[in-house]
């Protein structure tokens, strides 16, 4: 029997864990990685080292692949359109993926669909930023505030807090880095939100779709630190609305595979869409050990147009904590303590060099008591990093 070959563009940890999910199904993976030392390149058997920004490299890589999918959204949109014209099966396709690649395109499409989002505008220069702030600050009674602070984002290429700036005044905007770089910039109101949520869904080519429970995502310095599944205390109707919103976005944009919809829970009991990601996502890592079918397994199923698996949780609570690099590089030496202290702990390391602030792994814990599950996850992540020593 011949099993399909999934071509994965990008050699990071998402590719590594997606490959792992395909192993029980006998699915073969071919990897296009920046280097042979990247996270996924260490475990995938068929690896091509090359530049995903080079069309000739992409075309050569696609030969022998039954479907192409992605570890990241950075492949040039025009290259994906050429591959599709060549007959390559690209999932998600270029017309869907562009909404995760370009924040300006995303905002325009979500506006057209009536999806709730922060107020926003593409700005060309600091004067545009000041004008947008003044518009936001205008009051119904004819008075005005200055409309700051605002969030500035490069429309392409940002992640984990990179490519995002908060400006508190017109003077701040005048010296903001994105304008010095000469790249398109999206300005958004700084939302006064209750917390950040994420709705993760998976959709197949023939339209089958599943939704995971809405989770709470806690950030530290712009980087995801902790994910709690399901989001504690979330109104049931709001959770359902968030899941339905994510499913609707996946359908309207023609997404095939995993879609993460990052959300702000607002103080008036609603949600606003912050970002989209069309690949497995940090807010879904909890599903590896906490759901019947993980986000990675369902992404593989979706891009191959196989029936999707059950997304329901296995336990009342699951917590994921990212393990960031610190000044203590011997993480393997910490296993003895972590595993002995918590036999149910699940550790997932990415094979990366330990550098301060770098995501090098994550841990999952689960159980019936949220406080206990949270404490176990935080302790393990902190001990592995070296910030907790007992």
Short mmCIF file of C-alpha atoms in Angstrom, two decimals, residues 18-238:
data_model
loop_
_atom_site.label_atom_id
_atom_site.label_comp_id
_atom_site.label_asym_id
_atom_site.label_seq_id
_atom_site.Cartn_x
_atom_site.Cartn_y
_atom_site.Cartn_z
CA UNK A 18 2.73 17.59 13.05
CA UNK A 19 5.12 14.95 11.75
CA UNK A 20 4.82 13.11 15.07
CA UNK A 21 1.03 13.07 14.70
CA UNK A 22 1.30 11.50 11.25
CA UNK A 23 3.55 8.61 12.32
CA UNK A 24 0.78 6.35 13.73
CA UNK A 25 -1.10 6.71 10.43
CA UNK A 26 1.94 5.76 8.36
CA UNK A 27 1.93 9.18 6.71
CA UNK A 28 5.28 10.13 5.18
CA UNK A 29 6.64 13.64 5.51
CA UNK A 30 9.01 15.61 3.33
CA UNK A 31 10.41 18.75 4.93
CA UNK A 32 11.69 22.03 3.48
CA UNK A 33 13.79 23.48 6.26
CA UNK A 34 16.12 26.46 6.52
CA UNK A 35 18.88 24.25 7.94
CA UNK A 36 19.42 20.60 8.79
CA UNK A 37 19.63 21.56 12.47
CA UNK A 38 16.09 22.97 12.72
CA UNK A 39 13.63 21.41 15.14
CA UNK A 40 11.72 19.24 12.65
CA UNK A 41 14.80 18.48 10.53
CA UNK A 42 16.19 16.51 13.48
CA UNK A 43 13.34 13.96 13.33
CA UNK A 44 11.98 13.90 9.76
CA UNK A 45 13.73 11.43 7.47
CA UNK A 46 13.34 13.27 4.16
CA UNK A 47 14.70 16.80 4.55
CA UNK A 48 15.57 19.43 1.95
CA UNK A 49 17.56 22.42 3.17
CA UNK A 50 16.50 25.46 1.19
CA UNK A 51 14.96 28.91 1.06
CA UNK A 52 11.15 28.96 1.14
CA UNK A 53 11.26 32.42 -0.47
CA UNK A 54 12.79 30.98 -3.66
CA UNK A 55 10.23 29.82 -6.23
CA UNK A 56 12.55 27.33 -7.94
CA UNK A 57 13.29 25.71 -4.58
CA UNK A 58 9.57 25.45 -3.79
CA UNK A 59 8.78 23.94 -7.19
CA UNK A 60 11.52 21.34 -6.86
CA UNK A 61 10.46 20.52 -3.30
CA UNK A 62 6.82 20.00 -4.32
CA UNK A 63 7.78 17.21 -6.70
CA UNK A 64 6.76 13.91 -5.13
CA UNK A 65 4.50 15.52 -2.51
CA UNK A 66 0.79 14.67 -2.50
CA UNK A 67 -0.06 17.86 -0.63
CA UNK A 68 1.82 20.92 0.62
CA UNK A 69 1.19 22.52 4.01
CA UNK A 70 3.02 24.90 6.31
CA UNK A 71 4.82 25.40 9.61
CA UNK A 72 4.52 29.18 9.15
CA UNK A 73 2.71 31.75 6.98
CA UNK A 74 5.74 33.43 5.41
CA UNK A 75 5.91 31.77 1.97
CA UNK A 76 5.31 34.57 -0.60
CA UNK A 77 1.69 34.55 -1.71
CA UNK A 78 2.63 34.90 -5.36
CA UNK A 79 4.78 31.75 -5.13
CA UNK A 80 1.84 29.78 -3.73
CA UNK A 81 -0.34 30.90 -6.64
CA UNK A 82 2.31 29.66 -9.10
CA UNK A 83 2.46 26.29 -7.33
CA UNK A 84 -1.33 25.98 -7.51
CA UNK A 85 -1.22 26.84 -11.22
CA UNK A 86 1.37 24.07 -11.59
CA UNK A 87 -1.20 21.64 -10.16
CA UNK A 88 0.31 21.35 -6.67
CA UNK A 89 -2.26 20.72 -3.93
CA UNK A 90 -1.63 23.55 -1.45
CA UNK A 91 -3.54 23.46 1.86
CA UNK A 92 -4.47 25.99 3.00
CA UNK A 93 -4.48 27.57 -0.44
CA UNK A 94 -3.07 30.95 -1.35
CA UNK A 95 -6.48 32.67 -1.36
CA UNK A 96 -7.09 31.56 2.23
CA UNK A 97 -3.56 31.85 3.60
CA UNK A 98 -3.12 35.47 2.50
CA UNK A 99 -5.50 36.44 5.31
CA UNK A 100 -3.00 35.11 7.83
CA UNK A 101 -0.03 36.57 5.93
CA UNK A 102 -1.26 40.11 5.50
CA UNK A 103 -3.03 41.87 8.38
CA UNK A 104 -4.38 44.57 6.09
CA UNK A 105 -6.01 41.99 3.81
CA UNK A 106 -7.34 40.17 6.88
CA UNK A 107 -8.93 43.27 8.37
CA UNK A 108 -10.56 44.27 5.08
CA UNK A 109 -12.07 40.81 4.59
CA UNK A 110 -13.28 40.50 8.17
CA UNK A 111 -14.88 43.93 7.85
CA UNK A 112 -16.69 42.79 4.71
CA UNK A 113 -17.96 39.74 6.60
CA UNK A 114 -19.17 41.84 9.54
CA UNK A 115 -16.74 40.14 11.94
CA UNK A 116 -16.14 42.20 15.12
CA UNK A 117 -12.60 43.61 15.20
CA UNK A 118 -10.72 46.47 16.85
CA UNK A 119 -11.08 49.78 15.00
CA UNK A 120 -8.21 50.05 12.56
CA UNK A 121 -6.67 51.77 9.54
CA UNK A 122 -3.72 51.32 7.22
CA UNK A 123 -1.42 54.30 7.86
CA UNK A 124 1.32 55.67 5.64
CA UNK A 125 3.16 57.94 8.07
CA UNK A 126 3.00 59.47 11.56
CA UNK A 127 0.56 62.13 10.37
CA UNK A 128 -1.87 59.37 9.41
CA UNK A 129 -1.46 57.88 12.88
CA UNK A 130 -2.26 61.22 14.53
CA UNK A 131 -5.33 61.67 12.33
CA UNK A 132 -6.58 58.17 13.16
CA UNK A 133 -6.03 58.79 16.88
CA UNK A 134 -7.98 62.05 16.67
CA UNK A 135 -10.84 60.23 14.98
CA UNK A 136 -10.89 57.59 17.71
CA UNK A 137 -10.80 60.31 20.37
CA UNK A 138 -13.75 62.25 18.98
CA UNK A 139 -16.74 62.10 21.34
CA UNK A 140 -20.43 62.20 20.56
CA UNK A 141 -20.81 65.38 22.62
CA UNK A 142 -18.39 67.22 20.36
CA UNK A 143 -15.47 66.99 22.75
CA UNK A 144 -12.27 65.15 22.01
CA UNK A 145 -9.53 63.06 23.57
CA UNK A 146 -6.22 62.31 21.87
CA UNK A 147 -7.18 58.71 20.99
CA UNK A 148 -3.87 57.27 22.20
CA UNK A 149 -2.47 54.74 22.94
CA UNK A 150 -2.56 52.92 19.60
CA UNK A 151 -1.10 49.64 18.42
CA UNK A 152 1.02 49.68 15.26
CA UNK A 153 1.65 46.43 13.40
CA UNK A 154 3.64 45.61 10.30
CA UNK A 155 1.11 44.02 7.95
CA UNK A 156 3.41 41.07 7.21
CA UNK A 157 5.98 39.05 9.09
CA UNK A 158 5.24 39.70 12.77
CA UNK A 159 4.89 36.99 15.44
CA UNK A 160 5.35 36.55 19.21
CA UNK A 161 5.20 40.29 19.79
CA UNK A 162 7.65 41.07 16.96
CA UNK A 163 6.44 43.64 14.46
CA UNK A 164 4.10 45.20 17.06
CA UNK A 165 4.53 48.56 18.80
CA UNK A 166 2.35 50.47 21.27
CA UNK A 167 2.59 54.25 20.80
CA UNK A 168 1.31 56.64 23.44
CA UNK A 169 1.50 59.89 21.48
CA UNK A 170 2.06 61.47 18.09
CA UNK A 171 5.71 61.97 19.08
CA UNK A 172 6.05 58.22 19.71
CA UNK A 173 4.53 57.51 16.30
CA UNK A 174 6.97 59.91 14.65
CA UNK A 175 9.93 57.75 15.67
CA UNK A 176 8.21 54.34 15.43
CA UNK A 177 10.39 51.67 13.85
CA UNK A 178 7.95 50.47 11.15
CA UNK A 179 7.92 53.89 9.50
CA UNK A 180 11.70 54.00 9.47
CA UNK A 181 11.66 50.59 7.77
CA UNK A 182 9.30 51.85 5.08
CA UNK A 183 6.85 48.93 5.35
CA UNK A 184 3.03 49.07 5.34
CA UNK A 185 1.62 49.59 8.81
CA UNK A 186 -1.74 48.77 10.35
CA UNK A 187 -2.88 51.03 13.19
CA UNK A 188 -5.43 49.65 15.67
CA UNK A 189 -7.11 50.95 18.77
CA UNK A 190 -5.63 49.54 21.96
CA UNK A 191 -8.50 47.46 23.26
CA UNK A 192 -9.34 47.57 26.95
CA UNK A 193 -10.05 43.85 27.16
CA UNK A 194 -10.77 41.44 29.99
CA UNK A 195 -8.44 38.70 28.73
CA UNK A 196 -7.21 37.00 25.57
CA UNK A 197 -8.99 33.94 24.24
CA UNK A 198 -8.40 31.61 21.32
CA UNK A 199 -10.85 29.56 19.29
CA UNK A 200 -9.21 26.68 17.44
CA UNK A 201 -11.04 24.91 14.62
CA UNK A 202 -10.10 22.49 11.85
CA UNK A 203 -11.78 22.29 8.45
CA UNK A 204 -11.40 19.72 5.67
CA UNK A 205 -11.65 20.30 1.90
CA UNK A 206 -15.17 18.87 1.71
CA UNK A 207 -16.37 21.17 4.49
CA UNK A 208 -16.32 18.97 7.59
CA UNK A 209 -15.24 21.06 10.56
CA UNK A 210 -14.61 20.59 14.27
CA UNK A 211 -14.13 23.09 17.09
CA UNK A 212 -12.01 22.71 20.22
CA UNK A 213 -13.09 24.35 23.48
CA UNK A 214 -12.29 28.07 23.63
CA UNK A 215 -9.16 28.62 25.73
CA UNK A 216 -7.67 31.46 27.73
CA UNK A 217 -4.23 32.55 26.55
CA UNK A 218 -2.01 34.45 28.97
CA UNK A 219 0.86 36.49 27.53
CA UNK A 220 4.11 37.69 29.08
CA UNK A 221 6.05 40.36 27.14
CA UNK A 222 4.04 39.61 24.03
CA UNK A 223 4.77 35.87 24.13
CA UNK A 224 2.25 33.18 25.04
CA UNK A 225 3.09 31.90 28.51
CA UNK A 226 0.08 29.83 29.66
CA UNK A 227 -3.01 28.37 27.99
CA UNK A 228 -5.96 27.12 30.06
CA UNK A 229 -8.49 24.78 28.44
CA UNK A 230 -11.33 25.49 28.63
CA UNK A 231 -11.20 29.21 29.46
CA UNK A 232 -12.24 29.39 33.14
CA UNK A 233 -15.44 31.26 33.93
CA UNK A 234 -16.27 31.92 30.29
CA UNK A 235 -19.98 32.46 29.73
CA UNK A 236 -21.36 29.43 27.92
CA UNK A 237 -23.19 31.50 25.32
CA UNK A 238 -20.09 33.59 24.62
#
